[in-house]
Amino acid sequence: MKVDIKLKKEIDNSYEIIIDSFRGFETDVKVAIVSNAKVSGLHLEKVLSKIKAKELYIITIPDGEEHKSLNTIEYILNRLFEHQFDRKSLLVALGGGVIGDMVGFVASIYQRGIEFIQIPTTLLSQVDASVGGKTGVNNSFGKNLIGAFYQPKGVYIDIDFLHTLPKREFSAGVAEIIKMAVMFDRSFFEFLENSDLRDNQEDLKKAIKKSIELKAAVVSKDEKEQGIRAVLNYGHTFAHVIEKETNYQQFLHGEAVAIGIVMANELAYNLNLLNKSEKERIKKLLQKYNLPTLYKIKNIDSFYESFFLDKKTKNKKITFVLPFSIGNFNKKDDIDKKIILNVLEKFKN
Ligand SMILES: NC(=O)c1ccc[n+]([C@@H]2O[C@H](COP(=O)([O-])OP(=O)(O)OC[C@H]3O[C@@H](n4cnc5c(N)ncnc54)[C@H](O)[C@@H]3O)[C@@H](O)[C@H]2O)c1
Ligand SMILES: [Zn+2]
């Protein structure tokens, strides 16, 4: 005997990302803005003045990656229950990627799913975390291991929020922009070489838009990360090891990615994929934003072994995403261990 449960249906998860000064919205449902004290101190007033809702609540959670946890999720859920939010209510994430990922996750599970809107306030979250629908939290076993794919109803990107962002945080976001350019778009890379996103607001908007378009193109082909989405991992295979080795203390994620890009390029160069002058050009662009490009590997063997701890390492094979010229990439999962160790050796001193 069997019962067929037919659930095949087309779900349209499309949504809009608006890159403009935040104009707000009006709604007749309950709304909760989730933020932390730092971001709300700087930007809540402006956001509040532009949202008209049936009832509006503010939920303040502690700042920092260490609070990206199930505890905080439960805290937010409890506030929603207290305020008697229902399935029509709306959440707004106001903050960086940490807040965006958590609010998205809460939205995906509160009464089996309610709508949420993102207002990302860091460059990294504007270009990266707000696209693709990955939500979730960390636990003692690792980063982002608990979560869901869940798309927002909309994303508002306003570069005015970035004026209060520390320089280091800004540059960390630029590292992800550079990653996209090197992978997918040579003319975008050249545009970045000829501009300075720190003091040209129009170019900054263009760069954000372009990065989002490039990421969206990948994500819409591969929402659940079965294949091509893995190319977004350029520089990240190395970065994750560096972040782990330094206990997530020394570098911001984007900074570790910058070093990871330099390492990946060195590998690509050793495999005769990438030539020396392009390798140097990429490094120079990272350095323009004061991003670190050096990391002293203490123990090559343990660095190498750490590649296998990455959740994206499948069947004992390490997949490297490598540029073979600026704007074009290759995926390699059969690189000889000796070659990898040789490259790591260069980062020993
Ligand atoms: N969902 C995804 O696809 C995706 C992609 C990339 C990263 N992420 C996640 O995003 C997180 C990193 O995001 P992040 O770099 O935005 O870090 P973050 O959210 O921790 O923000 C960095 C710091 O800047 C502060 N801040 C935020 N906006 C500010 C502003 N306008 N002015 C001054 N300070 C401000 C924050 O309070 C925080 O202290 C990680 O948890 C990562 O896993 C998710
Ligand atoms: Zn990243």
GROMACS .gro file of C-alpha atoms and ligand atoms in nm:
model
  394
    1MET     CA    1   0.000   0.000   0.000
    2LYS     CA    2   0.116   0.351  -0.055
    3VAL     CA    3  -0.014   0.701  -0.043
    4ASP     CA    4   0.125   0.954  -0.283
    5ILE     CA    5   0.171   1.297  -0.134
    6LYS     CA    6   0.192   1.529  -0.428
    7LEU     CA    7   0.365   1.849  -0.331
    8LYS     CA    8   0.522   1.950  -0.654
    9LYS     CA    9   0.446   2.315  -0.693
   10GLU     CA   10   0.621   2.612  -0.829
   11ILE     CA   11   0.702   2.854  -0.549
   12ASP     CA   12   0.798   3.201  -0.657
   13ASN     CA   13   1.053   3.332  -0.412
   14SER     CA   14   1.130   3.642  -0.611
   15TYR     CA   15   1.183   3.968  -0.431
   16GLU     CA   16   1.314   4.316  -0.488
   17ILE     CA   17   1.629   4.479  -0.364
   18ILE     CA   18   1.594   4.855  -0.367
   19ILE     CA   19   1.916   5.056  -0.374
   20ASP     CA   20   1.816   5.407  -0.281
   21SER     CA   21   1.773   5.628   0.020
   22PHE     CA   22   1.533   5.452   0.254
   23ARG     CA   23   1.184   5.587   0.188
   24GLY     CA   24   1.005   5.355   0.428
   25PHE     CA   25   0.673   5.177   0.390
   26GLU     CA   26   0.322   5.165   0.525
   27THR     CA   27   0.145   4.852   0.639
   28ASP     CA   28  -0.162   4.753   0.840
   29VAL     CA   29   0.008   4.462   1.015
   30LYS     CA   30   0.220   4.441   1.329
   31VAL     CA   31   0.587   4.510   1.272
   32ALA     CA   32   0.892   4.438   1.485
   33ILE     CA   33   1.227   4.595   1.408
   34VAL     CA   34   1.512   4.380   1.535
   35SER     CA   35   1.843   4.557   1.588
   36ASN     CA   36   2.123   4.600   1.837
   37ALA     CA   37   2.201   4.899   2.060
   38LYS     CA   38   2.489   5.021   1.842
   39VAL     CA   39   2.296   5.027   1.516
   40SER     CA   40   1.974   5.157   1.669
   41GLY     CA   41   2.164   5.433   1.847
   42LEU     CA   42   2.289   5.548   1.509
   43HIS     CA   43   2.003   5.477   1.271
   44LEU     CA   44   1.680   5.371   1.436
   45GLU     CA   45   1.532   5.717   1.449
   46LYS     CA   46   1.553   5.763   1.074
   47VAL     CA   47   1.406   5.418   1.009
   48LEU     CA   48   1.128   5.461   1.265
   49SER     CA   49   1.021   5.790   1.116
   50LYS     CA   50   0.957   5.620   0.784
   51ILE     CA   51   0.765   5.310   0.882
   52LYS     CA   52   0.392   5.332   0.947
   53ALA     CA   53   0.244   5.014   1.089
   54LYS     CA   54  -0.058   4.893   1.285
   55GLU     CA   55   0.170   4.844   1.584
   56LEU     CA   56   0.546   4.888   1.586
   57TYR     CA   57   0.784   4.715   1.829
   58ILE     CA   58   1.158   4.733   1.872
   59ILE     CA   59   1.346   4.420   1.976
   60THR     CA   60   1.704   4.486   2.084
   61ILE     CA   61   1.952   4.201   2.085
   62PRO     CA   62   2.319   4.202   2.187
   63ASP     CA   63   2.580   4.294   1.927
   64GLY     CA   64   2.835   4.047   1.796
   65GLU     CA   65   2.889   3.718   1.621
   66GLU     CA   66   2.910   3.542   1.960
   67HIS     CA   67   2.542   3.619   2.010
   68LYS     CA   68   2.444   3.464   1.676
   69SER     CA   69   2.299   3.171   1.864
   70LEU     CA   70   1.984   2.975   1.938
   71ASN     CA   71   1.961   3.164   2.267
   72THR     CA   72   1.913   3.490   2.084
   73ILE     CA   73   1.667   3.325   1.846
   74GLU     CA   74   1.459   3.213   2.143
   75TYR     CA   75   1.479   3.559   2.294
   76ILE     CA   76   1.339   3.714   1.975
   77LEU     CA   77   1.069   3.446   1.943
   78ASN     CA   78   0.957   3.509   2.301
   79ARG     CA   79   0.919   3.881   2.237
   80LEU     CA   80   0.705   3.802   1.931
   81PHE     CA   81   0.481   3.572   2.135
   82GLU     CA   82   0.448   3.836   2.407
   83HIS     CA   83   0.340   4.091   2.150
   84GLN     CA   84   0.101   3.834   2.003
   85PHE     CA   85   0.245   3.843   1.656
   86ASP     CA   86   0.052   3.633   1.410
   87ARG     CA   87   0.125   3.483   1.070
   88LYS     CA   88   0.058   3.812   0.896
   89SER     CA   89   0.303   4.010   1.109
   90LEU     CA   90   0.627   4.140   0.968
   91LEU     CA   91   0.986   4.143   1.091
   92VAL     CA   92   1.246   4.400   0.993
   93ALA     CA   93   1.617   4.327   1.029
   94LEU     CA   94   1.811   4.648   1.090
   95GLY     CA   95   2.185   4.581   1.110
   96GLY     CA   96   2.469   4.381   0.963
   97GLY     CA   97   2.481   4.021   0.851
   98VAL     CA   98   2.454   3.886   1.202
   99ILE     CA   99   2.115   4.050   1.252
  100GLY     CA  100   2.000   3.972   0.899
  101ASP     CA  101   2.082   3.602   0.930
  102MET     CA  102   1.909   3.573   1.267
  103VAL     CA  103   1.597   3.768   1.180
  104GLY     CA  104   1.563   3.567   0.859
  105PHE     CA  105   1.585   3.247   1.059
  106VAL     CA  106   1.327   3.364   1.314
  107ALA     CA  107   1.098   3.465   1.027
  108SER     CA  108   1.134   3.117   0.877
  109ILE     CA  109   1.024   2.939   1.196
  110TYR     CA  110   0.787   3.175   1.380
  111GLN     CA  111   0.450   3.003   1.339
  112ARG     CA  112   0.606   2.816   1.046
  113GLY     CA  113   0.704   3.128   0.863
  114ILE     CA  114   0.625   3.498   0.848
  115GLU     CA  115   0.749   3.771   0.620
  116PHE     CA  116   1.063   3.972   0.680
  117ILE     CA  117   1.238   4.272   0.535
  118GLN     CA  118   1.608   4.343   0.548
  119ILE     CA  119   1.767   4.680   0.598
  120PRO     CA  120   2.137   4.589   0.587
  121THR     CA  121   2.362   4.851   0.742
  122THR     CA  122   2.711   4.712   0.671
  123LEU     CA  123   2.867   4.698   0.328
  124LEU     CA  124   2.919   4.323   0.365
  125SER     CA  125   2.556   4.263   0.443
  126GLN     CA  126   2.445   4.492   0.160
  127VAL     CA  127   2.645   4.310  -0.106
  128ASP     CA  128   2.651   3.959   0.029
  129ALA     CA  129   2.432   3.860   0.325
  130SER     CA  130   2.119   4.023   0.187
  131VAL     CA  131   2.120   3.814  -0.129
  132GLY     CA  132   2.051   3.445  -0.149
  133GLY     CA  133   1.826   3.360   0.143
  134LYS     CA  134   2.072   3.190   0.371
  135THR     CA  135   1.964   3.240   0.730
  136GLY     CA  136   2.080   3.087   1.054
  137VAL     CA  137   2.298   3.080   1.362
  138ASN     CA  138   2.621   2.930   1.495
  139ASN     CA  139   2.662   2.667   1.762
  140SER     CA  140   2.954   2.501   1.937
  141PHE     CA  141   3.006   2.273   1.636
  142GLY     CA  142   3.063   2.557   1.395
  143LYS     CA  143   2.933   2.856   1.206
  144ASN     CA  144   2.595   2.877   1.039
  145LEU     CA  145   2.527   2.509   1.096
  146ILE     CA  146   2.167   2.567   1.200
  147GLY     CA  147   1.937   2.753   0.968
  148ALA     CA  148   1.713   2.760   0.668
  149PHE     CA  149   1.698   2.889   0.317
  150TYR     CA  150   1.435   3.160   0.348
  151GLN     CA  151   1.392   3.463   0.126
  152PRO     CA  152   1.298   3.810   0.247
  153LYS     CA  153   0.998   3.997   0.113
  154GLY     CA  154   1.227   4.285   0.022
  155VAL     CA  155   1.564   4.443   0.089
  156TYR     CA  156   1.630   4.814   0.127
  157ILE     CA  157   1.988   4.920   0.065
  158ASP     CA  158   2.075   5.272   0.165
  159ILE     CA  159   2.443   5.371   0.150
  160ASP     CA  160   2.380   5.652   0.398
  161PHE     CA  161   2.394   5.390   0.674
  162LEU     CA  162   2.754   5.320   0.579
  163HIS     CA  163   2.878   5.664   0.686
  164THR     CA  164   2.896   5.546   1.046
  165LEU     CA  165   3.065   5.218   0.963
  166PRO     CA  166   3.427   5.178   1.084
  167LYS     CA  167   3.682   5.182   0.798
  168ARG     CA  168   3.786   4.823   0.861
  169GLU     CA  169   3.427   4.702   0.832
  170PHE     CA  170   3.387   4.894   0.508
  171SER     CA  171   3.699   4.741   0.358
  172ALA     CA  172   3.589   4.395   0.466
  173GLY     CA  173   3.281   4.444   0.252
  174VAL     CA  174   3.493   4.560  -0.040
  175ALA     CA  175   3.682   4.228  -0.025
  176GLU     CA  176   3.360   4.046  -0.116
  177ILE     CA  177   3.298   4.294  -0.398
  178ILE     CA  178   3.648   4.232  -0.534
  179LYS     CA  179   3.583   3.857  -0.508
  180MET     CA  180   3.278   3.889  -0.732
  181ALA     CA  181   3.464   4.101  -0.986
  182VAL     CA  182   3.760   3.864  -1.013
  183MET     CA  183   3.530   3.565  -1.053
  184PHE     CA  184   3.280   3.699  -1.299
  185ASP     CA  185   3.345   4.034  -1.455
  186ARG     CA  186   3.664   4.182  -1.589
  187SER     CA  187   3.521   4.521  -1.673
  188PHE     CA  188   3.376   4.548  -1.322
  189PHE     CA  189   3.725   4.474  -1.189
  190GLU     CA  190   3.867   4.752  -1.404
  191PHE     CA  191   3.595   4.984  -1.281
  192LEU     CA  192   3.706   4.907  -0.925
  193GLU     CA  193   4.069   4.972  -1.014
  194ASN     CA  194   3.977   5.314  -1.146
  195SER     CA  195   3.757   5.422  -0.861
  196ASP     CA  196   3.767   5.463  -0.486
  197LEU     CA  197   3.444   5.346  -0.329
  198ARG     CA  198   3.528   5.528  -0.008
  199ASP     CA  199   3.482   5.868  -0.160
  200ASN     CA  200   3.265   5.821  -0.463
  201GLN     CA  201   2.906   5.757  -0.360
  202GLU     CA  202   2.777   5.702  -0.711
  203ASP     CA  203   3.046   5.444  -0.782
  204LEU     CA  204   2.975   5.280  -0.449
  205LYS     CA  205   2.610   5.241  -0.544
  206LYS     CA  206   2.709   5.102  -0.883
  207ALA     CA  207   2.948   4.854  -0.723
  208ILE     CA  208   2.684   4.739  -0.475
  209LYS     CA  209   2.431   4.694  -0.754
  210LYS     CA  210   2.676   4.504  -0.971
  211SER     CA  211   2.782   4.271  -0.688
  212ILE     CA  212   2.422   4.197  -0.603
  213GLU     CA  213   2.342   4.125  -0.968
  214LEU     CA  214   2.637   3.890  -0.998
  215LYS     CA  215   2.549   3.706  -0.677
  216ALA     CA  216   2.180   3.695  -0.770
  217ALA     CA  217   2.265   3.540  -1.105
  218VAL     CA  218   2.450   3.260  -0.931
  219VAL     CA  219   2.190   3.214  -0.660
  220SER     CA  220   1.897   3.201  -0.898
  221LYS     CA  221   2.067   2.917  -1.080
  222ASP     CA  222   2.145   2.733  -0.760
  223GLU     CA  223   1.937   2.850  -0.464
  224LYS     CA  224   2.025   2.556  -0.237
  225GLU     CA  225   2.395   2.539  -0.315
  226GLN     CA  226   2.404   2.215  -0.510
  227GLY     CA  227   2.667   2.326  -0.758
  228ILE     CA  228   2.759   2.657  -0.915
  229ARG     CA  229   2.688   2.854  -0.595
  230ALA     CA  230   3.012   2.707  -0.461
  231VAL     CA  231   3.207   2.949  -0.682
  232LEU     CA  232   3.120   3.219  -0.431
  233ASN     CA  233   3.376   3.040  -0.216
  234TYR     CA  234   3.672   3.190  -0.398
  235GLY     CA  235   3.927   3.279  -0.127
  236HIS     CA  236   3.700   3.128   0.138
  237THR     CA  237   3.858   2.781   0.151
  238PHE     CA  238   4.173   2.949   0.284
  239ALA     CA  239   3.987   3.218   0.477
  240HIS     CA  240   3.793   2.968   0.685
  241VAL     CA  241   4.115   2.802   0.800
  242ILE     CA  242   4.272   3.139   0.884
  243GLU     CA  243   3.962   3.247   1.079
  244LYS     CA  244   3.964   2.923   1.274
  245GLU     CA  245   4.337   2.934   1.346
  246THR     CA  246   4.305   3.287   1.481
  247ASN     CA  247   3.991   3.204   1.681
  248TYR     CA  248   3.786   3.453   1.479
  249GLN     CA  249   3.961   3.728   1.675
  250GLN     CA  250   4.236   3.870   1.458
  251PHE     CA  251   4.057   3.926   1.129
  252LEU     CA  252   3.716   4.032   1.017
  253HIS     CA  253   3.567   3.780   0.775
  254GLY     CA  254   3.631   4.003   0.473
  255GLU     CA  255   3.991   4.051   0.583
  256ALA     CA  256   4.044   3.676   0.600
  257VAL     CA  257   3.884   3.654   0.255
  258ALA     CA  258   4.135   3.907   0.122
  259ILE     CA  259   4.423   3.689   0.243
  260GLY     CA  260   4.240   3.383   0.110
  261ILE     CA  261   4.212   3.545  -0.231
  262VAL     CA  262   4.587   3.610  -0.234
  263MET     CA  263   4.653   3.247  -0.137
  264ALA     CA  264   4.411   3.110  -0.397
  265ASN     CA  265   4.578   3.330  -0.658
  266GLU     CA  266   4.919   3.198  -0.561
  267LEU     CA  267   4.785   2.847  -0.612
  268ALA     CA  268   4.633   2.945  -0.946
  269TYR     CA  269   4.966   3.099  -1.045
  270ASN     CA  270   5.151   2.781  -0.951
  271LEU     CA  271   4.915   2.580  -1.168
  272ASN     CA  272   4.982   2.816  -1.457
  273LEU     CA  273   4.623   2.930  -1.455
  274LEU     CA  274   4.675   3.290  -1.356
  275ASN     CA  275   4.964   3.503  -1.478
  276LYS     CA  276   5.188   3.709  -1.256
  277SER     CA  277   5.066   4.052  -1.361
  278GLU     CA  278   4.698   3.967  -1.299
  279LYS     CA  279   4.790   3.815  -0.965
  280GLU     CA  280   4.963   4.142  -0.873
  281ARG     CA  281   4.672   4.353  -0.995
  282ILE     CA  282   4.430   4.172  -0.767
  283LYS     CA  283   4.662   4.210  -0.471
  284LYS     CA  284   4.706   4.578  -0.543
  285LEU     CA  285   4.333   4.635  -0.548
  286LEU     CA  286   4.296   4.462  -0.211
  287GLN     CA  287   4.579   4.672  -0.070
  288LYS     CA  288   4.416   4.991  -0.191
  289TYR     CA  289   4.154   4.927   0.076
  290ASN     CA  290   4.416   4.843   0.338
  291LEU     CA  291   4.303   4.483   0.336
  292PRO     CA  292   4.558   4.238   0.474
  293THR     CA  293   4.731   4.018   0.217
  294LEU     CA  294   4.977   3.842   0.445
  295TYR     CA  295   4.933   3.565   0.693
  296LYS     CA  296   5.208   3.372   0.858
  297ILE     CA  297   5.125   3.003   0.856
  298LYS     CA  298   5.281   2.842   1.160
  299ASN     CA  299   5.227   2.481   1.076
  300ILE     CA  300   5.175   2.388   0.712
  301ASP     CA  301   5.050   2.037   0.783
  302SER     CA  302   4.786   2.142   1.028
  303PHE     CA  303   4.679   2.425   0.796
  304TYR     CA  304   4.638   2.168   0.519
  305GLU     CA  305   4.446   1.927   0.745
  306SER     CA  306   4.207   2.206   0.840
  307PHE     CA  307   4.080   2.223   0.482
  308PHE     CA  308   3.907   1.895   0.553
  309LEU     CA  309   3.712   2.036   0.846
  310ASP     CA  310   3.528   2.280   0.620
  311LYS     CA  311   3.165   2.181   0.576
  312LYS     CA  312   3.207   2.244   0.205
  313THR     CA  313   3.480   1.983   0.168
  314LYS     CA  314   3.313   1.679   0.018
  315ASN     CA  315   3.440   1.319   0.011
  316LYS     CA  316   3.785   1.409   0.132
  317LYS     CA  317   3.830   1.631  -0.171
  318ILE     CA  318   3.910   1.997  -0.139
  319THR     CA  319   3.749   2.207  -0.406
  320PHE     CA  320   3.937   2.523  -0.492
  321VAL     CA  321   3.774   2.796  -0.691
  322LEU     CA  322   4.054   2.963  -0.882
  323PRO     CA  323   4.072   3.244  -1.134
  324PHE     CA  324   4.247   3.166  -1.460
  325SER     CA  325   4.232   3.530  -1.554
  326ILE     CA  326   4.050   3.826  -1.406
  327GLY     CA  327   3.682   3.764  -1.479
  328ASN     CA  328   3.706   3.388  -1.532
  329PHE     CA  329   3.726   3.099  -1.292
  330ASN     CA  330   3.785   2.728  -1.273
  331LYS     CA  331   3.684   2.472  -1.012
  332LYS     CA  332   3.957   2.227  -0.919
  333ASP     CA  333   3.924   1.932  -0.686
  334ASP     CA  334   4.217   1.722  -0.800
  335ILE     CA  335   4.516   1.937  -0.712
  336ASP     CA  336   4.816   1.742  -0.598
  337LYS     CA  337   4.879   1.776  -0.226
  338LYS     CA  338   5.244   1.857  -0.297
  339ILE     CA  339   5.152   2.162  -0.502
  340ILE     CA  340   4.921   2.289  -0.230
  341LEU     CA  341   5.188   2.241   0.036
  342ASN     CA  342   5.438   2.421  -0.183
  343VAL     CA  343   5.209   2.719  -0.207
  344LEU     CA  344   5.142   2.718   0.168
  345GLU     CA  345   5.518   2.710   0.221
  346LYS     CA  346   5.537   3.057   0.062
  347PHE     CA  347   5.323   3.193   0.341
  348LYS     CA  348   5.542   3.059   0.612
  349ASN     CA  349   5.755   3.370   0.645
  350LIG     N1  350   2.334   3.500   0.458
  350LIG     C1  351   2.441   3.509   0.383
  350LIG     O1  352   2.442   3.475   0.266
  350LIG     C2  353   2.566   3.566   0.443
  350LIG     C3  354   2.670   3.608   0.360
  350LIG     C4  355   2.781   3.664   0.417
  350LIG     C5  356   2.789   3.677   0.555
  350LIG     N2  357   2.687   3.635   0.632
  350LIG     C6  358   2.693   3.650   0.779
  350LIG     O2  359   2.700   3.786   0.809
  350LIG     C7  360   2.771   3.804   0.931
  350LIG     C8  361   2.873   3.913   0.911
  350LIG     O3  362   2.805   4.031   0.876
  350LIG     P1  363   2.867   4.174   0.904
  350LIG     O4  364   3.002   4.180   0.849
  350LIG     O5  365   2.765   4.273   0.859
  350LIG     O6  366   2.886   4.174   1.062
  350LIG     P2  367   2.797   4.230   1.182
  350LIG     O7  368   2.654   4.212   1.159
  350LIG     O8  369   2.854   4.171   1.305
  350LIG     O9  370   2.831   4.385   1.178
  350LIG     C9  371   2.961   4.428   1.207
  350LIG    C10  372   2.965   4.534   1.317
  350LIG    O10  373   2.921   4.658   1.263
  350LIG    C11  374   2.815   4.712   1.342
  350LIG     N3  375   2.734   4.791   1.252
  350LIG    C12  376   2.638   4.749   1.167
  350LIG     N4  377   2.597   4.850   1.092
  350LIG    C13  378   2.665   4.960   1.130
  350LIG    C14  379   2.666   5.095   1.088
  350LIG     N5  380   2.590   5.137   0.988
  350LIG     N6  381   2.749   5.181   1.151
  350LIG    C15  382   2.832   5.137   1.251
  350LIG     N7  383   2.837   5.011   1.292
  350LIG    C16  384   2.753   4.924   1.233
  350LIG    C17  385   2.750   4.590   1.401
  350LIG    O11  386   2.673   4.621   1.513
  350LIG    C18  387   2.872   4.504   1.433
  350LIG    O12  388   2.932   4.546   1.551
  350LIG    C19  389   2.832   3.670   0.966
  350LIG    O13  390   2.759   3.614   1.072
  350LIG    C20  391   2.814   3.589   0.840
  350LIG    O14  392   2.795   3.450   0.866
  350LIG    C21  393   2.577   3.581   0.579
  351ZN      ZN  394   3.239   3.571   0.261
   0.00000   0.00000   0.00000
